[in-house]
Tab-separated table of C-alpha atoms in Angstrom:
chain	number	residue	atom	x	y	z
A	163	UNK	CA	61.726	118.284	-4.810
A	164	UNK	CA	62.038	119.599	-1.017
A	165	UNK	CA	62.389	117.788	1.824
A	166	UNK	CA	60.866	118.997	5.238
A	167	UNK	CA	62.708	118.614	8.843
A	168	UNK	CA	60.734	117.649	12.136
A	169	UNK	CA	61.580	121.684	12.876
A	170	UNK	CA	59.302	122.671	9.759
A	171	UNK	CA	62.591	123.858	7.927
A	172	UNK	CA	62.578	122.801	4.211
A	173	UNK	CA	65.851	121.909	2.137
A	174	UNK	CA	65.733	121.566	-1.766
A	175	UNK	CA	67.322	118.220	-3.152
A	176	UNK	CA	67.803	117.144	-6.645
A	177	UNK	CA	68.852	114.002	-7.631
A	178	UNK	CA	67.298	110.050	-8.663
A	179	UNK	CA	65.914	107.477	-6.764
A	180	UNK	CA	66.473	103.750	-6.879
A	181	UNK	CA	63.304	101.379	-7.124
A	182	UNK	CA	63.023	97.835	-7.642
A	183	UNK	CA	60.279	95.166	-7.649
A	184	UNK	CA	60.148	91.868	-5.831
A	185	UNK	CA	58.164	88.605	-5.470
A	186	UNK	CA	58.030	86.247	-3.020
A	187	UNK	CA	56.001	82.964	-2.765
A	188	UNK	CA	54.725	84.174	-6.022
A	189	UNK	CA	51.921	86.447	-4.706
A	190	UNK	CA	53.495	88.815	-2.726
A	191	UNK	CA	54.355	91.478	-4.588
A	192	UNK	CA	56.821	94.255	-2.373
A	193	UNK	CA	57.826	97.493	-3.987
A	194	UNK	CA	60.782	98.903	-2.754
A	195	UNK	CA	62.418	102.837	-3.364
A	196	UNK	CA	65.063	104.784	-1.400
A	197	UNK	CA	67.685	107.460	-2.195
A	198	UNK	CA	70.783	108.228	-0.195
A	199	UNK	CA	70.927	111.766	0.744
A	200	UNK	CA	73.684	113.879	0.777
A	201	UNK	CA	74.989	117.796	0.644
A	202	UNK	CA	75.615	118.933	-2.972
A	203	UNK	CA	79.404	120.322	-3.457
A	204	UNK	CA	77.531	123.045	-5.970
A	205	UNK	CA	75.012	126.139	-5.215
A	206	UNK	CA	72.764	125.180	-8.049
A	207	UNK	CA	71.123	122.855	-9.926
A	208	UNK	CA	73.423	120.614	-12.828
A	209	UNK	CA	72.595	119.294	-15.479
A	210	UNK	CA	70.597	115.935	-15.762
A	211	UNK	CA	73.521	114.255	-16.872
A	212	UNK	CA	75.201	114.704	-13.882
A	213	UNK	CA	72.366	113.130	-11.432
A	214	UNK	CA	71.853	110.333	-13.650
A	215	UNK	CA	75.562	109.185	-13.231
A	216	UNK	CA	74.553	109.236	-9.438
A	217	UNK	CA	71.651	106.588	-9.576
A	218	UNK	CA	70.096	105.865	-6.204
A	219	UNK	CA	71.976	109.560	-4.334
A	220	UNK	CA	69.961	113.039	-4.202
A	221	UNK	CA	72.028	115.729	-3.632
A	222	UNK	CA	71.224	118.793	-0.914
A	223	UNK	CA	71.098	122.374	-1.531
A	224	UNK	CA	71.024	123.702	1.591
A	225	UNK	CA	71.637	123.140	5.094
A	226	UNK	CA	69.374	120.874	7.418
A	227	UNK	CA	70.526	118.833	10.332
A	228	UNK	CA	70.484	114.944	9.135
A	229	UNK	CA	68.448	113.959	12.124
A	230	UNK	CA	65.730	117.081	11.590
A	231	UNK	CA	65.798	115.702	8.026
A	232	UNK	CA	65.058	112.334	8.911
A	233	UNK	CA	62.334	112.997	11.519
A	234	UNK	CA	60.270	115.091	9.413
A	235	UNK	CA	60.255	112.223	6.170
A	236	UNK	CA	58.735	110.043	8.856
A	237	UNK	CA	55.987	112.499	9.601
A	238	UNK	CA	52.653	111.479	8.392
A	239	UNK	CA	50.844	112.906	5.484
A	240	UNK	CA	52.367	113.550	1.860
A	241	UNK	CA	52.928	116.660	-0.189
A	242	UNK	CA	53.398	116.472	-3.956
A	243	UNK	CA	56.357	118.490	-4.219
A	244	UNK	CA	58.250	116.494	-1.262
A	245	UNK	CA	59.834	113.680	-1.338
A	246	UNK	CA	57.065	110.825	-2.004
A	247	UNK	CA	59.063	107.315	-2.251
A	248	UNK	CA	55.668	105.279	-1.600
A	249	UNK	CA	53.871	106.742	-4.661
A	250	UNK	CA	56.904	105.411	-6.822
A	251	UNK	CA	56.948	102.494	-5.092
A	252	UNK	CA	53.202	102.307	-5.986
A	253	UNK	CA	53.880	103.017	-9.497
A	254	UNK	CA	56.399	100.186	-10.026
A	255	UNK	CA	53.851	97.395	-8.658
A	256	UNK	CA	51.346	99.158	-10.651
A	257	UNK	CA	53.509	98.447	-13.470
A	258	UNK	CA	54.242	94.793	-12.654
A	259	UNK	CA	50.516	93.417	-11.735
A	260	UNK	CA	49.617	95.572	-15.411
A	261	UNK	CA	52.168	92.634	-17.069
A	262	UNK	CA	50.197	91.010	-19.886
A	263	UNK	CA	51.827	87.424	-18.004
A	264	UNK	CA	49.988	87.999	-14.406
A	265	UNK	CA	47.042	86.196	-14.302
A	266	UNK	CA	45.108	88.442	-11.938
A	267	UNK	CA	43.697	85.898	-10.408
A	268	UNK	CA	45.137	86.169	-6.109
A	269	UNK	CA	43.831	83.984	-3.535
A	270	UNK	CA	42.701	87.110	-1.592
A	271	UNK	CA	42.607	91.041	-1.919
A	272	UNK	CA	44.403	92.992	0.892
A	273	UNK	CA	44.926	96.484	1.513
A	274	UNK	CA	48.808	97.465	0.319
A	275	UNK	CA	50.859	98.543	3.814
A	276	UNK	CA	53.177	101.265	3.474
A	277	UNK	CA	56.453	100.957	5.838
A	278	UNK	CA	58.648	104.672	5.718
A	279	UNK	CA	61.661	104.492	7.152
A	280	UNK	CA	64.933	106.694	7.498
A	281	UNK	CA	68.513	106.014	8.085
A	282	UNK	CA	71.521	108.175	9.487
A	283	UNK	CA	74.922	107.345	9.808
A	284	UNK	CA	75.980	106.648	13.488
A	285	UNK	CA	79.117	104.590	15.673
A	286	UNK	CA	76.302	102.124	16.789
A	287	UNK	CA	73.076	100.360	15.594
A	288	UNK	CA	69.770	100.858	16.784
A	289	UNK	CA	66.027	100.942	15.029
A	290	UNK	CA	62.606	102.297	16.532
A	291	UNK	CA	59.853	100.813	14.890
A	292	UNK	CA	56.307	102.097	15.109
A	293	UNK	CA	52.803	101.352	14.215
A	294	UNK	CA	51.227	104.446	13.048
A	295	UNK	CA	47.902	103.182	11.502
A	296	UNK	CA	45.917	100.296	9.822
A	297	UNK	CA	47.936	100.788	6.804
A	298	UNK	CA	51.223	103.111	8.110
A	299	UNK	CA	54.674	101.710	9.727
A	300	UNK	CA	57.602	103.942	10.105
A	301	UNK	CA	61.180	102.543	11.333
A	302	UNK	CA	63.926	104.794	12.403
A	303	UNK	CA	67.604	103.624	12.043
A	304	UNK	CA	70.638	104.541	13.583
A	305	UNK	CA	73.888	102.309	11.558
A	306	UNK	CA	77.396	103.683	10.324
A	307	UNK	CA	77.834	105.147	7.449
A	308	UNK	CA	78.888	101.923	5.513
A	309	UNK	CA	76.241	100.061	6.103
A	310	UNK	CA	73.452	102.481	4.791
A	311	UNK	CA	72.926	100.387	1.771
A	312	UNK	CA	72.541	97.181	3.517
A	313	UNK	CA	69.894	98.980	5.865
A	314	UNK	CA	67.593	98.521	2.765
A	315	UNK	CA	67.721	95.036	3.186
A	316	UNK	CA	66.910	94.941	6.505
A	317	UNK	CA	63.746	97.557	6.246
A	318	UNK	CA	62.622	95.506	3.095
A	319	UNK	CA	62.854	91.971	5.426
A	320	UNK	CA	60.887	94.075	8.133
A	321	UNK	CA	58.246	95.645	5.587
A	322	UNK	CA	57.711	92.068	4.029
A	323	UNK	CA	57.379	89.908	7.359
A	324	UNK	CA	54.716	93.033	8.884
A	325	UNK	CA	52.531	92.477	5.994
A	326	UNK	CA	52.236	88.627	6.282
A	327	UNK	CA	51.253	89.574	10.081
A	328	UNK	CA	48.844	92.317	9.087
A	329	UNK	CA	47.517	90.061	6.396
A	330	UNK	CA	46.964	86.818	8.546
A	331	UNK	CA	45.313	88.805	10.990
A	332	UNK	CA	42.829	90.652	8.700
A	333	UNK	CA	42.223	86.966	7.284
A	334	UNK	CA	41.524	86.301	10.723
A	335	UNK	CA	39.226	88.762	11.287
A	336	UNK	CA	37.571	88.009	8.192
A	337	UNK	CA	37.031	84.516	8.876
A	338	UNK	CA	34.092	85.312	11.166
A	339	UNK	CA	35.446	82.703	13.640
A	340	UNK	CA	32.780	82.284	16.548
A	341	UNK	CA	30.104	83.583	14.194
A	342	UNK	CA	30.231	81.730	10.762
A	343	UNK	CA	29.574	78.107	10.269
A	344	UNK	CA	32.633	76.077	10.723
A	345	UNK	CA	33.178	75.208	7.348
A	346	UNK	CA	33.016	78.687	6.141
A	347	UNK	CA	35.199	79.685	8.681
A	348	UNK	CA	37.925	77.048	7.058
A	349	UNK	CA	36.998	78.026	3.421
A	350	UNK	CA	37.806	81.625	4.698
A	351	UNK	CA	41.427	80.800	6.203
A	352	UNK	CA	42.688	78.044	3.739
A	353	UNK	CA	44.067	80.865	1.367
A	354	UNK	CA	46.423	81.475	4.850
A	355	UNK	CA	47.526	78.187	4.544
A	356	UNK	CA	48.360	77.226	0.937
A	357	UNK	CA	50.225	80.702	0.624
A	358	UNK	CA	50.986	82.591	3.660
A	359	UNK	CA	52.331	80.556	6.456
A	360	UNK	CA	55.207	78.610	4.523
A	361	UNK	CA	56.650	82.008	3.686
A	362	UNK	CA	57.803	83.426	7.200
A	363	UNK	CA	61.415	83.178	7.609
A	364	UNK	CA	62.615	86.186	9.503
A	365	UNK	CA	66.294	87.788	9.165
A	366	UNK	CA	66.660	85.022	6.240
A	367	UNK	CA	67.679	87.799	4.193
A	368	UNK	CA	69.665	90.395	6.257
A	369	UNK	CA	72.970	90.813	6.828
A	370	UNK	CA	74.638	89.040	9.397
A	371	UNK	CA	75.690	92.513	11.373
A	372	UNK	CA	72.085	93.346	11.574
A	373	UNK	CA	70.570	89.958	13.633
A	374	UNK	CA	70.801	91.857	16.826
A	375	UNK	CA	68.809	94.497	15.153
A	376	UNK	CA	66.254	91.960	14.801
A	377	UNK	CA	66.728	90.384	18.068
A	378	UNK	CA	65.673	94.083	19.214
A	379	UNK	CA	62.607	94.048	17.072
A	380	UNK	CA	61.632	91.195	18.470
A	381	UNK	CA	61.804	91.573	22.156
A	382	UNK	CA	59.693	95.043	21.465
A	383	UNK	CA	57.523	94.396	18.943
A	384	UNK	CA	57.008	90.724	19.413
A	385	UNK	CA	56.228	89.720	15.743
A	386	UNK	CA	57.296	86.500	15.751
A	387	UNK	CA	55.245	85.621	19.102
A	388	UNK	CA	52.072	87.083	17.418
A	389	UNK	CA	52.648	85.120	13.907
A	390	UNK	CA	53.036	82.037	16.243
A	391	UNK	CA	49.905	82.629	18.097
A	392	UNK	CA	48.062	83.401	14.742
A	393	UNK	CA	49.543	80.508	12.646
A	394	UNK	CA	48.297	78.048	15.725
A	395	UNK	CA	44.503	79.480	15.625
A	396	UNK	CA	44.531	78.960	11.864
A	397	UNK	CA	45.321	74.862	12.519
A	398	UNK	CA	43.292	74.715	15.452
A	399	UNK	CA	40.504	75.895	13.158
A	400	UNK	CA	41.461	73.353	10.334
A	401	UNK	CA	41.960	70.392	12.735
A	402	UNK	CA	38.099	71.209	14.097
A	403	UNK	CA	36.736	71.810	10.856
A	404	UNK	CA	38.362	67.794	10.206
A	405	UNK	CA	35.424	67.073	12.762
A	406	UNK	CA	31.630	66.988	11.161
A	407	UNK	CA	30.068	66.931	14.798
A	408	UNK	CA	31.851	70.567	15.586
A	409	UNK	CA	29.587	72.252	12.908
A	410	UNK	CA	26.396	71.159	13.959
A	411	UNK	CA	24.324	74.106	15.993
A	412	UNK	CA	23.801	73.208	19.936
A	413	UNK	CA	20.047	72.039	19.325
A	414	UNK	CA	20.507	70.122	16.776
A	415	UNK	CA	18.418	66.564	17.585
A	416	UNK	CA	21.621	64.603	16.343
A	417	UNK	CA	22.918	65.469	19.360
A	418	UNK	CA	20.631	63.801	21.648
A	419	UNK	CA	21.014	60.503	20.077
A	420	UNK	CA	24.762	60.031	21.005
């Protein structure tokens, strides 16, 4: 494969990449693939045998400057013979919701998110998180060296609790509040309740060293703020819905007779 840097430079790398699969409330389905980067200590490719005891590491032939390198992977758009972690990512959920024990049958169908994010070894922590599109969010770490593998649980955390917030928004959205009839408008959101809004529970998962990370995230980004705002226009949509009189139209003669 070859890896392009922010300067348009390219740098071949060889090597495997570690996947895995997770689920969470059992219907949120997260796939999850990185690969730790690093110069090769030959000047041409080894045999298979020899990346394969390295699961997880792809090795560098070449020279690119780690911060070029991780710029450019953010970049958008995707070329076949780069390095393409969402498509295995893809694969590996494609795999698990093709399980002969999934029942296929989810509450609601939402567009997958993707979230791409790179990591290089620094004294200090810092992220830069950004919404690139409908469907695209890129993070941009800065953590020492041994703490790279812990980074994935922080990204994964981040890339889980985004989705729920895309997702209960677009329910929102769908919902047709101010438009529909009130009861559709609950029939439309109660999927939110029975399996979205039990299930945030940010930095539940990260390591300890990274809360401040999160603190940062939050006085940017405000995630939390916006689920909270969300979460209380779902109830206050459920606790009017509780109320007949709110769903009759503004002429109706019912009205004049109270």
């Amino acid at each position: 494969m070859h890896l392009g840097g922010a300067a348009g430079g390219q740098v071949r790398g060889v090597g495997t990449i570690a996947s895995r699969a997770t689920l969470t409330g059992g219907h949120v389905l997260q796939g999850s693939s990185y690969a730790v980067l690093g110069p090769s200590r030959h000047t041409r490719r080894m045999q298979w045998a020899h990346y394969l005891s390295r699961p997880g590491r792809v090795e560098l032939i070449g020279k690119m400057g780690t911060e070029d390198l991780a710029t450019g992977f953010l970049a958008d758009g995707r070329d076949a013979a780069r390095l393409d972690l969402a498509s295995v990512s893809a694969r590996l959920m494609d795999a698990v919701q093709s399980r002969p024990d999934v029942d296929r049958r989810p509450p609601f169908r939402i567009a997958r998110t993707e979230f791409r994010w790179s990591a290089v070894a620094a004294p200090s922590r810092t992220i830069r998180f950004t919404v690139v599109n409908s469907t695209l969010r890129t993070a941009y770490l800065e953590v020492p060296e041994d703490e790279m593998h812990d980074a994935v649980r922080l990204c994964e955390d981040l890339a889980r609790h985004d989705w729920l917030l895309t997702t209960l928004l677009r329910l929102l959205e769908r919902s047709g509040i101010g438009v529909n009839a009130r009861r559709r408008v609950v029939h439309r959101l109660r999927p939110a309740v029975d399996h979205l809004l039990h299930l945030w529970m940010p930095a539940a998962r990260i390591p300890e060293q990274f809360l401040p990370l999160w603190q940062l995230l939050e006085q940017r980004s405000g995630l939390s703020r916006q689920w909270l705002a969300c979460v209380q226009r779902v109830r206050d949509q459920m606790d009017a819905g509780a109320i007949p009189s709110l769903d009759l139209p503004d002429d109706d003669p019912g009205l004049a007779r109270r």
